[in-house]
Coordinates of C-alpha atoms in Angstrom, one line a residue:
X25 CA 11.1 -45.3 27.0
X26 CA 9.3 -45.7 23.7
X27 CA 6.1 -43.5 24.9
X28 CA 8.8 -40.8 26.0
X29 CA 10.0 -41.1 22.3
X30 CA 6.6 -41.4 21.3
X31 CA 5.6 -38.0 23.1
X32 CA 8.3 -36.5 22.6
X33 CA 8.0 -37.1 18.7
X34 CA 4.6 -35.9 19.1
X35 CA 6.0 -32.4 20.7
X36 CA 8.1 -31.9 18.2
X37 CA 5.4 -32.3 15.8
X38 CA 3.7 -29.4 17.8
X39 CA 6.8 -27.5 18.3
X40 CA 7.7 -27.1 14.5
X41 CA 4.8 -25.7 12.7
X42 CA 5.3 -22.8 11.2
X43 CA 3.5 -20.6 14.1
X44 CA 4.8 -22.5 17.2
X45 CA 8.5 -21.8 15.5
X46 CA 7.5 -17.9 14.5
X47 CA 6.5 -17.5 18.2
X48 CA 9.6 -19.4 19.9
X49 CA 11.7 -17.5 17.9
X50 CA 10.1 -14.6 18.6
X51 CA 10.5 -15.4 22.1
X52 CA 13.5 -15.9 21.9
X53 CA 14.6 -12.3 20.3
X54 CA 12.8 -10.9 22.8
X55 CA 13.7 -12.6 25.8
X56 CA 17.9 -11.7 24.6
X57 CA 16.8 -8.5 24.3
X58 CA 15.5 -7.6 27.9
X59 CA 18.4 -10.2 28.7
X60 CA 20.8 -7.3 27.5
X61 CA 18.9 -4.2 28.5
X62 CA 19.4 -3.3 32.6
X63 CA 16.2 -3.4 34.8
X64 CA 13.8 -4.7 32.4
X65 CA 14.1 -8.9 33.1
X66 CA 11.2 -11.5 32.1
X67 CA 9.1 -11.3 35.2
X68 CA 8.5 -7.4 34.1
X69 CA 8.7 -8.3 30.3
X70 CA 6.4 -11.2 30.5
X71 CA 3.8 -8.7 32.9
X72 CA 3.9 -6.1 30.4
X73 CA 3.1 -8.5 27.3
X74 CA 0.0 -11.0 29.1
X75 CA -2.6 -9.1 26.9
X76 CA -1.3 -10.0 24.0
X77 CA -1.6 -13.9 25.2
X78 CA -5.2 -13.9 24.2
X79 CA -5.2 -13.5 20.7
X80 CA -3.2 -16.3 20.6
X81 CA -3.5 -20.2 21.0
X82 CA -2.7 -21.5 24.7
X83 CA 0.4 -23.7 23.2
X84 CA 1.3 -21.0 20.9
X85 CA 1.3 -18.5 23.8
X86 CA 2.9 -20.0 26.7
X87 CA 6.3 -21.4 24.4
X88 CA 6.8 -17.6 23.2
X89 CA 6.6 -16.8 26.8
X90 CA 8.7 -19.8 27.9
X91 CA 11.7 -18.2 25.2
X92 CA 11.3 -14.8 26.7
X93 CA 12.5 -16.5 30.5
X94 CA 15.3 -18.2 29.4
X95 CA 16.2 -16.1 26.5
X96 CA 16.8 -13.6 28.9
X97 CA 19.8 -16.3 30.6
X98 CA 21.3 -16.2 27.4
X99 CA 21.3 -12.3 26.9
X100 CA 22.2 -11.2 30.2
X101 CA 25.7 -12.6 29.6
X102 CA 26.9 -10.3 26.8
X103 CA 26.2 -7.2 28.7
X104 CA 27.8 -8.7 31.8
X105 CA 30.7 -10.0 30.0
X106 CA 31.7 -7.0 27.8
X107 CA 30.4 -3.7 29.2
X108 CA 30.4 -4.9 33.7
X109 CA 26.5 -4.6 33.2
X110 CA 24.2 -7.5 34.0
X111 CA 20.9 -6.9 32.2
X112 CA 19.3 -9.8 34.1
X113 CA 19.6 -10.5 38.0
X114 CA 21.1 -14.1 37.5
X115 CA 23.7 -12.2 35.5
X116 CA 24.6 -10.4 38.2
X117 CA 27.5 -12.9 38.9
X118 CA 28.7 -13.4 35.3
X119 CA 30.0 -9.9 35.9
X120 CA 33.0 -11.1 38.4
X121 CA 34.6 -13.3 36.4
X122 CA 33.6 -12.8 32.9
X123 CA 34.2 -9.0 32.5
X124 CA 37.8 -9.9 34.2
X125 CA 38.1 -12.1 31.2
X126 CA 37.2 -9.6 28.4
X127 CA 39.9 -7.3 30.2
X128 CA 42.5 -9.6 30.0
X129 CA 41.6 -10.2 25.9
X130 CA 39.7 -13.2 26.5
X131 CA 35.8 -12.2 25.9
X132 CA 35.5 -14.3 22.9
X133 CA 36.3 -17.2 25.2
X134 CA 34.0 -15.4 27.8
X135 CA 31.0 -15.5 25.3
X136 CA 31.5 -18.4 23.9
X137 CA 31.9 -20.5 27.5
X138 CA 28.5 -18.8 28.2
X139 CA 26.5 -19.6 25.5
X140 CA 28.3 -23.4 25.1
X141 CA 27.3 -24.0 28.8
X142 CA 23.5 -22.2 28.7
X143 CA 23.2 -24.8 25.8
X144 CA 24.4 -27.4 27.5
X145 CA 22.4 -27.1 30.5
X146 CA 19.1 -26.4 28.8
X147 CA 19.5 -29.9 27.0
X148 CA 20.0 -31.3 30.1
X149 CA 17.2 -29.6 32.1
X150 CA 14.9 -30.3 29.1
X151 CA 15.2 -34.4 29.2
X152 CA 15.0 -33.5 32.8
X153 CA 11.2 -32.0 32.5
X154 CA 10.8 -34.4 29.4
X155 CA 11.8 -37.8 31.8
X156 CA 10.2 -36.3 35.2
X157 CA 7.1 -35.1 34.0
X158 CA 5.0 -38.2 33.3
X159 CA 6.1 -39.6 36.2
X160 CA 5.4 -36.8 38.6
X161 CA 2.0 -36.7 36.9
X162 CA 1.3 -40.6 38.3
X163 CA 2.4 -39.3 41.6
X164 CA 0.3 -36.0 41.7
X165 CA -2.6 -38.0 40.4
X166 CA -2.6 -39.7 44.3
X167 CA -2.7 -36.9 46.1
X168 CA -6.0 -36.4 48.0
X169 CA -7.2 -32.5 49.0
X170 CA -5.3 -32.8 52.2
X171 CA -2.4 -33.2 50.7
X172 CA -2.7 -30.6 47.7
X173 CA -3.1 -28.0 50.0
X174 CA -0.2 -29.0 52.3
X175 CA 1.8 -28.9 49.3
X176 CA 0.9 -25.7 48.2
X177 CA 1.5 -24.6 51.8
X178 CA 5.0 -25.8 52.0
X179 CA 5.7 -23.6 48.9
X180 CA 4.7 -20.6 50.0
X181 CA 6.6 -21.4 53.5
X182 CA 9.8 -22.1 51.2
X183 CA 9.2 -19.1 48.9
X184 CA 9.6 -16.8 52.4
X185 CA 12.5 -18.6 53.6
X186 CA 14.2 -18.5 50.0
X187 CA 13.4 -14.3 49.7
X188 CA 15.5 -11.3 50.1
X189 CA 15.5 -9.6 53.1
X190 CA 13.0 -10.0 56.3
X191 CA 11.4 -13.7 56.9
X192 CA 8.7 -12.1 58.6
X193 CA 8.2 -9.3 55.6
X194 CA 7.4 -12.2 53.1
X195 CA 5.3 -13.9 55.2
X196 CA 3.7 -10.6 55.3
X197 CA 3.6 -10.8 51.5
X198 CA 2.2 -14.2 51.3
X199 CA -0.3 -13.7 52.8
X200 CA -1.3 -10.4 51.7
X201 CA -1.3 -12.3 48.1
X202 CA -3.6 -15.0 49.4
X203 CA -6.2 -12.5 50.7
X204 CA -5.7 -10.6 47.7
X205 CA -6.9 -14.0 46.0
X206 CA -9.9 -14.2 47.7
X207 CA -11.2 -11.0 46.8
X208 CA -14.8 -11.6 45.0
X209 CA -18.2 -14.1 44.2
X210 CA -17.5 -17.0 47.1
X211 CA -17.4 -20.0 44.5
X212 CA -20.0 -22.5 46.8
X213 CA -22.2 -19.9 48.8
X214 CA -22.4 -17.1 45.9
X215 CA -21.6 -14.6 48.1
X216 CA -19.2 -11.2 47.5
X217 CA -16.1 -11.3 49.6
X218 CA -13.9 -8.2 50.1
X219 CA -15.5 -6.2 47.4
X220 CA -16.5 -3.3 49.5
X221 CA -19.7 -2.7 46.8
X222 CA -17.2 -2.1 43.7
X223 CA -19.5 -4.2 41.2
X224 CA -15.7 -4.7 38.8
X225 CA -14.7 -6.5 41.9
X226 CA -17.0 -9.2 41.8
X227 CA -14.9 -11.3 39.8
X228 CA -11.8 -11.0 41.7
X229 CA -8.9 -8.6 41.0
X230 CA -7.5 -9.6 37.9
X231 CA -4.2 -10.8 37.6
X232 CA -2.7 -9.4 34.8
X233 CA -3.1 -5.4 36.6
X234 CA -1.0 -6.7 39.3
X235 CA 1.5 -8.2 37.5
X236 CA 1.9 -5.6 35.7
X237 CA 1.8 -3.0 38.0
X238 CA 3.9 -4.6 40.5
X239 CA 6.6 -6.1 38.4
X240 CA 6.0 -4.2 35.2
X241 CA 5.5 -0.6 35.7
X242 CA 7.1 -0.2 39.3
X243 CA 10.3 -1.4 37.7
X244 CA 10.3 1.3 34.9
X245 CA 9.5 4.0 37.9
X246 CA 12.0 2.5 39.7
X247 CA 14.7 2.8 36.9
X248 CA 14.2 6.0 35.9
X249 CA 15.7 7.2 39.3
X250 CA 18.8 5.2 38.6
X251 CA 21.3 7.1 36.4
X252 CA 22.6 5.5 33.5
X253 CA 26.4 4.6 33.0
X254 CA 28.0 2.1 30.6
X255 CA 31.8 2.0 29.8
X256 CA 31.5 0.4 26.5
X257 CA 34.4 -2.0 26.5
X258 CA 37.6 -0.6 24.3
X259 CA 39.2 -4.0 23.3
X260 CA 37.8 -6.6 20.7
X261 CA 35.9 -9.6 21.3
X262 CA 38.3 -11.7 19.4
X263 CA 37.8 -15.2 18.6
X264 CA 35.0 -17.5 20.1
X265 CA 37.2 -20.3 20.9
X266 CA 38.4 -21.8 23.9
X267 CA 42.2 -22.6 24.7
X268 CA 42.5 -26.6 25.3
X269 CA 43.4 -25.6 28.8
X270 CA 40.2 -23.6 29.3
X271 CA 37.7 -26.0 27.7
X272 CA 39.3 -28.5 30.3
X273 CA 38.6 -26.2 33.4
X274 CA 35.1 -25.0 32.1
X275 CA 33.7 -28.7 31.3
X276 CA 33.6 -29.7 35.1
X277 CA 32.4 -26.4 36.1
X278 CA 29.2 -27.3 33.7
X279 CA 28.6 -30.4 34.9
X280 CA 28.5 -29.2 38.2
X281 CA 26.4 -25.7 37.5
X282 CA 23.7 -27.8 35.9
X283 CA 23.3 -30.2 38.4
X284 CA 23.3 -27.4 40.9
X285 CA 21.0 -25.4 38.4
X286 CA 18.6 -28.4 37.8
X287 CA 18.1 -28.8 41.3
X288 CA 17.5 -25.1 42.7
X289 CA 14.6 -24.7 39.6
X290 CA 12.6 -27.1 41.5
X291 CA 12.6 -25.6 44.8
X292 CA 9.5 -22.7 45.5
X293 CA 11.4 -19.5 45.6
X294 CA 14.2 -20.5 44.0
X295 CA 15.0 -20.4 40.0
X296 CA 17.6 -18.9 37.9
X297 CA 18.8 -16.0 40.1
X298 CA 19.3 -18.4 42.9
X299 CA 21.2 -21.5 41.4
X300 CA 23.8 -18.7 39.5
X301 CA 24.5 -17.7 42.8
X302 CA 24.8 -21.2 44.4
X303 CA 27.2 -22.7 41.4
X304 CA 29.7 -19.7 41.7
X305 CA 30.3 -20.2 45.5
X306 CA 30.3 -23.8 44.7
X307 CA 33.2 -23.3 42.5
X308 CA 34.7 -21.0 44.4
X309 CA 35.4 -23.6 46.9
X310 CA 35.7 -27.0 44.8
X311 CA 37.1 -25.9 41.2
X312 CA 40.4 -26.6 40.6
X313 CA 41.2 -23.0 39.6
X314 CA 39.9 -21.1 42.7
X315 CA 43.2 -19.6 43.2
X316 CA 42.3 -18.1 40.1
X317 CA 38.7 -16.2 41.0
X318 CA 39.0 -12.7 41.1
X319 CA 41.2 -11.9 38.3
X320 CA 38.9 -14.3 35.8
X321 CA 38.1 -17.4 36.2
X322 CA 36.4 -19.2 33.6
X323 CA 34.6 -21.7 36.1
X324 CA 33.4 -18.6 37.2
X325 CA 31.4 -18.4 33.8
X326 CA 31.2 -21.7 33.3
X327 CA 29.1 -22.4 36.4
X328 CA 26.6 -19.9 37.2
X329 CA 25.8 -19.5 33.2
X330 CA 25.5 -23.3 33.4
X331 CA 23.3 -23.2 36.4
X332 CA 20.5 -20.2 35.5
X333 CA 20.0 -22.0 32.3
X334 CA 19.3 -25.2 34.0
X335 CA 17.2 -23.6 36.8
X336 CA 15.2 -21.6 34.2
X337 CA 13.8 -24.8 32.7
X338 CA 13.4 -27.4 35.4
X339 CA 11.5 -25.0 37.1
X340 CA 9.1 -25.5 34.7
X341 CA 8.4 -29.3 36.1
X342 CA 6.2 -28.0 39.9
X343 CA 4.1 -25.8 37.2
X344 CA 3.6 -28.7 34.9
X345 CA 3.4 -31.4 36.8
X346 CA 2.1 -30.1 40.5
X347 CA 0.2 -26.7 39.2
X348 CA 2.5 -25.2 41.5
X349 CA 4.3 -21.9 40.6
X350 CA 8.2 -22.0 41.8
X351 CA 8.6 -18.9 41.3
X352 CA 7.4 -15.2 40.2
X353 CA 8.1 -16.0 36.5
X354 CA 5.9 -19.4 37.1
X355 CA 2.8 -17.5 38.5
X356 CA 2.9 -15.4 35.4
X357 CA 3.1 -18.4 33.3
X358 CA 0.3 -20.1 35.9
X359 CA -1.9 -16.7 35.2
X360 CA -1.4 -16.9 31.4
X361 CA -2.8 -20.6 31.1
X362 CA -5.5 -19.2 33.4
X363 CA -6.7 -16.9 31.5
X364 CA -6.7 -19.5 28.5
X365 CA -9.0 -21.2 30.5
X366 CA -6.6 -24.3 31.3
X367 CA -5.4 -25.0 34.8
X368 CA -2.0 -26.3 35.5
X369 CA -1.7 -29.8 37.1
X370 CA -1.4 -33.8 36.9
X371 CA -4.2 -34.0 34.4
X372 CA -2.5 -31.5 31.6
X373 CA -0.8 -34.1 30.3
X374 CA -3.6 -35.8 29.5
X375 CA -5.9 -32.5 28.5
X376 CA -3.3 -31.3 26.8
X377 CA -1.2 -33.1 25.4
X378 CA -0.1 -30.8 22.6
X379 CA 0.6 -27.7 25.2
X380 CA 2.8 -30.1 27.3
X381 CA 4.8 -32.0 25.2
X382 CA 5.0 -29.2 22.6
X383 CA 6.4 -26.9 25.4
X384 CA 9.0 -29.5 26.3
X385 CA 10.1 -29.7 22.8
X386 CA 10.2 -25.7 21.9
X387 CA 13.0 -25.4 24.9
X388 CA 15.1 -27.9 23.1
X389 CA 14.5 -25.7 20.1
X390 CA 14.4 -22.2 21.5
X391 CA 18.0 -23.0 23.0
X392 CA 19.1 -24.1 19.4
X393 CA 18.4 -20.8 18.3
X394 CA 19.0 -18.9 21.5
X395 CA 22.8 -20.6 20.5
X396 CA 22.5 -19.4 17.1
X397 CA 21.2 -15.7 18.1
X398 CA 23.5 -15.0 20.4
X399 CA 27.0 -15.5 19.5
X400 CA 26.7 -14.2 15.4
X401 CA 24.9 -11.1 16.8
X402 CA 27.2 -10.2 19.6
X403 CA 27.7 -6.7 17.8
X404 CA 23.7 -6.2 17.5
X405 CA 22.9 -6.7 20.9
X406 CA 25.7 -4.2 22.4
X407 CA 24.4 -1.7 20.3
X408 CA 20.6 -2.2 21.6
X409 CA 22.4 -0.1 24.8
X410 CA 22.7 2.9 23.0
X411 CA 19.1 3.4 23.0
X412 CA 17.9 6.3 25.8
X413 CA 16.0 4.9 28.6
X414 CA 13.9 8.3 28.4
X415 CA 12.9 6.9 24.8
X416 CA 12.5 3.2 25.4
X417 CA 10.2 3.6 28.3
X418 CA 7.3 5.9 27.3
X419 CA 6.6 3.6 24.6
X420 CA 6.5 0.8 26.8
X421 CA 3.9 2.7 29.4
X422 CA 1.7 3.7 26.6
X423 CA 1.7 -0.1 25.2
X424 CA 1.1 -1.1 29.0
X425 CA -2.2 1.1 29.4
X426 CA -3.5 -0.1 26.1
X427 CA -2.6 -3.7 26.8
X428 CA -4.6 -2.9 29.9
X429 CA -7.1 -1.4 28.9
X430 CA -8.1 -4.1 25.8
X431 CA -8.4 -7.3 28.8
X432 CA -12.0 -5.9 29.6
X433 CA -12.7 -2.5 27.7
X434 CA -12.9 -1.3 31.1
X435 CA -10.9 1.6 32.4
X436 CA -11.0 0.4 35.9
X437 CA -8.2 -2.2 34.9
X438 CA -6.1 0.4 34.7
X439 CA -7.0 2.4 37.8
X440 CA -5.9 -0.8 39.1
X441 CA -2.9 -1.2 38.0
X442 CA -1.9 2.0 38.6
X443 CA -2.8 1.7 42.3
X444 CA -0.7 -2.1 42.3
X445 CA 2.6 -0.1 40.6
X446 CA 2.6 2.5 43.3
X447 CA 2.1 -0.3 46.1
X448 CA 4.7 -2.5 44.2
X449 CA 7.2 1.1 44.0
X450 CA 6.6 1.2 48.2
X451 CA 7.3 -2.2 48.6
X452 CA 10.1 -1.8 46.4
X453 CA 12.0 0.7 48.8
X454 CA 11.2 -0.9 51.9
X455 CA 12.8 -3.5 50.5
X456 CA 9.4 -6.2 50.4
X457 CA 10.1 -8.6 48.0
X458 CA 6.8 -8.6 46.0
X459 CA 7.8 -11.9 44.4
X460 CA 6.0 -14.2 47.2
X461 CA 2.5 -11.7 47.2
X462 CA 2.1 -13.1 43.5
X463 CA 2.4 -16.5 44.1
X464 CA 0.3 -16.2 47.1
X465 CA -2.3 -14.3 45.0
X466 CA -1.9 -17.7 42.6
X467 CA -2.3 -20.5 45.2
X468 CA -4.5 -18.7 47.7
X469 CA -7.9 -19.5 45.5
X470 CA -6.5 -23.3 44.8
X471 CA -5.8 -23.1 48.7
X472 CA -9.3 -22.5 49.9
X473 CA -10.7 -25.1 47.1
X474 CA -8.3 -27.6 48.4
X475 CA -9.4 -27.0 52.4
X476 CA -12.3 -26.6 51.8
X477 CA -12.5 -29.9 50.0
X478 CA -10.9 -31.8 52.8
X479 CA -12.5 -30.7 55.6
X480 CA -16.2 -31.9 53.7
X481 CA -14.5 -35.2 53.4
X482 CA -13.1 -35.7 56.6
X483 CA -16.3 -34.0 57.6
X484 CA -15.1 -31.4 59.7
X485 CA -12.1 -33.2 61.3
X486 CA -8.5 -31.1 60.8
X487 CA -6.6 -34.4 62.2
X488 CA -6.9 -35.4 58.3
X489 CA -4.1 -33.2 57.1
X490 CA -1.7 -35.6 60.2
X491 CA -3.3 -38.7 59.4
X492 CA -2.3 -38.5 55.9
X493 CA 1.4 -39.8 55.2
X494 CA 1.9 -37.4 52.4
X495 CA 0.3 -34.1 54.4
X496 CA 1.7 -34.8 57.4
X497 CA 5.3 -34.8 55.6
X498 CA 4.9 -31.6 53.3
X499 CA 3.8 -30.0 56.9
X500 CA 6.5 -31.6 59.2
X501 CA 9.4 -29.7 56.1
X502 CA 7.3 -26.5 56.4
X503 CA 7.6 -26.6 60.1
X504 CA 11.0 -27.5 60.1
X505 CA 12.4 -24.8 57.4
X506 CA 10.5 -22.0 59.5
X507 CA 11.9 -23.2 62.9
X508 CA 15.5 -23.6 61.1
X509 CA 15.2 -19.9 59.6
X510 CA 14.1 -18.8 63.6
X511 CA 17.5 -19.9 64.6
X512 CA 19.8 -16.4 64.5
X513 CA 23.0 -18.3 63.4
X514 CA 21.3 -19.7 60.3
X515 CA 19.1 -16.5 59.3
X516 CA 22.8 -15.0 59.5
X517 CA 24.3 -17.0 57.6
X518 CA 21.4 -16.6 55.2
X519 CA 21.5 -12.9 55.1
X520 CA 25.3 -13.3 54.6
X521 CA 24.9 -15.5 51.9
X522 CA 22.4 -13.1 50.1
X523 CA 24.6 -10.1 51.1
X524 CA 27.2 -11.7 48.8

């Protein structure tokens, strides 16, 4: 307990200098903002601003980042609330109850039980990541190449079972992202892989034109053919205070979204959007006011807001403590500590002691002020949605190409991602999610490094990834979640549960 203090005193050490602070709170503005705004969200948000990760320090860097994700909880609820408009996908649920809510005269309440149980919740999740870390560090530090690499498999198995849409289309995507991976110089023989004699592809495809393109630009294409609506809400916020009756439904409904939230961060393929969803049916069936879910529950709010929060930061622990993205937002962050030349896993800690510890201790602090920014400037935010997509989004594509552009000096990084936002636009409408191509473009190279390690250990002999304890049982769950999702009655039941 005293080296958690310790550490912990340390990362807030890190955390509060002047730059770490500008950056968080920076972050932090940012991530409300595309929070608010429809069809932006962090995955595209963080895509769109990688370049400008290398001017900066890797600490320095990867907290402003961090804000933008769950700044983007936070902001997604005042759109949702007062205008029926989630600007971020985990909103998308906030929307059933909490616009009921500003209806009925209660969107003070609304607001306030949202950005009372975000904070909350990120507390939580942050002693969570804070407590965990170190010790999930000891652990990782025993894992032998065998077993690295059935972890990593096991992700991307529960990444395609956790996916919209077709099992079989995101195992498609996987492992399209893996081979994708793969592409150049053969670290251990020297030779060119998959480079069909492009000399720019010698050094792989870089990750930052797929990101972008994919999640970035393809996302802007793809919301310019959806026409805009908002009905601006007529009444007035009101006061942000809860009834004594309301603060006594919501407070369970918390309790229960973070513990559902701090869970479902953890899991590959899961994260905010995910756990949001998860709390509300959970309250749907166990809160005390069910009855009252449809005409504005505020366990409805309570919950899911409760939930993404919590997800969004314990989903930070895999990446931390394993190397292991959990989701599309954790490959970005895995890619930006890349390209500062650090790689995620068990011996970051020790490397980097200021990046990890500082991290831990900017979420406490970027939800401090994400509390701060978000219920004063309720009025501010609204009015972001006045601005015309038509004059928001140029600006963003030209700062795009230049971001581009400046990684290498080299126009081919943005033939590149030009060619990655029209394959990310197909896969779009036929409904491939491109989340799980990303993280299989992260793991794929750690992957191969992994096998390849094993098998000159073992000497040729697969039977080490059985004879392991730890292998065998990351690859007897993969088996088992892939058999489970073969079964019609529970890929139903999952497609049902997604429906809704």
């Amino acid at each position: 307990m005293d080296l958690l203090i310790s550490n912990l005193g340390h990362g807030f050490g890190v955390a509060l200098s002047f730059q770490n602070l500008a950056f968080a709170l920076l972050g932090a503005l940012i991530g409300t903002a595309i929070g608010v705004l429809p069809g932006i969200g962090p995955v595209a948000t963080i895509s769109l601003l990688l370049p400008i990760t290398f001017g900066l320090p890797a600490t320095t860097a990867i907290i402003m980042l961090a804000g933008i994700y769950y700044g983007a909880q936070y902001g997604g609820s005042t759109t949702a609330i007062l205008l029926n408009l989630p600007g971020e996908v985990s909103s998308v649920v906030t929307t059933l109850e909490g616009y009921k809510m500003a209806r009925n005269g209660r969107a003070g309440a609304a607001l306030a039980t949202a950005a009372l149980g975000s904070f909350f919740a990120g507390t939580v999740a942050t002693i969570l990541v804070a407590a965990s870390g170190p010790v999930l560090t000891q652990v990782a530090l025993s894992f032998g190449p065998a077993d690295y690499f059935s972890l990593m498999l096991l992700g991307l198995i529960i990444a395609c079972v956790l996916a919209q849409g077709s099992i079989v289309k995101a195992i498609g995507m996987v492992v399209l992202g893996v081979a994708l991976g793969l592409v150049g110089t053969d670290v251990q023989t020297g030779q060119q892989r998959f480079t069909f004699g492009i000399p720019e592809l010698s050094d792989g495809l870089g990750f930052v034109p797929i990101a972008m393109g994919m999640f970035g630009i393809a996302e802007i294409v793809l919301n310019l053919e959806r026409p805009e609506s908002r009905s601006i809400l007529s009444t007035k916020v009101g006061q942000l205070w809860l009834t004594k009756e309301e603060f006594k439904r919501s407070t369970p409904a918390v309790l229960r979204g973070t513990l559902v939230g701090s869970f479902l961060g953890l899991l590959p393929g899961g994260g905010a959007s995910l756990a949001a969803f998860g709390s509300y049916m959970m309250e749907r069936k166990m809160s005390k006011g069910r009855a009252m879910f449809g005409n504005g529950a505020i366990e409805g709010v309570a919950g899911p807001e409760a939930a993404n929060n919590a997800a969004a930061q314990t989903s930070f622990i895999p990446l931390l403590t394993l190397g292991i993205p959990s989701n599309a937002v954790m490959a970005l962050m895995v890619g930006a500590l890349i390209i500062q030349g650090i790689q995620p896993g068990p011996r970051m800690v020790e490397a980097q002691p200021d990046l990890f510890w500082g991290l831990i201790a900017s979420m406490w602090i970027g939800n401090v002020m994400l509390l701060v920014i978000n219920l004063p400037m309720i009025g501010m935010w609204v009015k972001l949605l006045s601005v015309p997509y038509r004059f928001l989004y140029p600006s963003i594509l030209v700062f795009c190409c230049i971001g581009v552009y400046s990684l290498n000096n080299n126009a081919f990084d943005v033939y590149m991602t030009v060619l990655f936002t029209v394959f990310g636009y197909i896969c779009s409408k036929l409904k491939m999610e491109p989340a799980p191509l990303l993280i299989g473009f992260v793991l794929g190279p750690m992957m191969e490094e992994h096998l390849r390690r094993a098998m000159l250990l073992s000497r040729g002999d697969w039977s080490v990834f059985v004879q392991r304890p730890i292998s065998a049982t990351m690859l007897g769950i993969a088996l088992i979640a892939l058999l489970l999702m073969a079964m019609p009655n529970i890929r139903k039941g999952k497609e049902k549960a997604m429906a809704e």
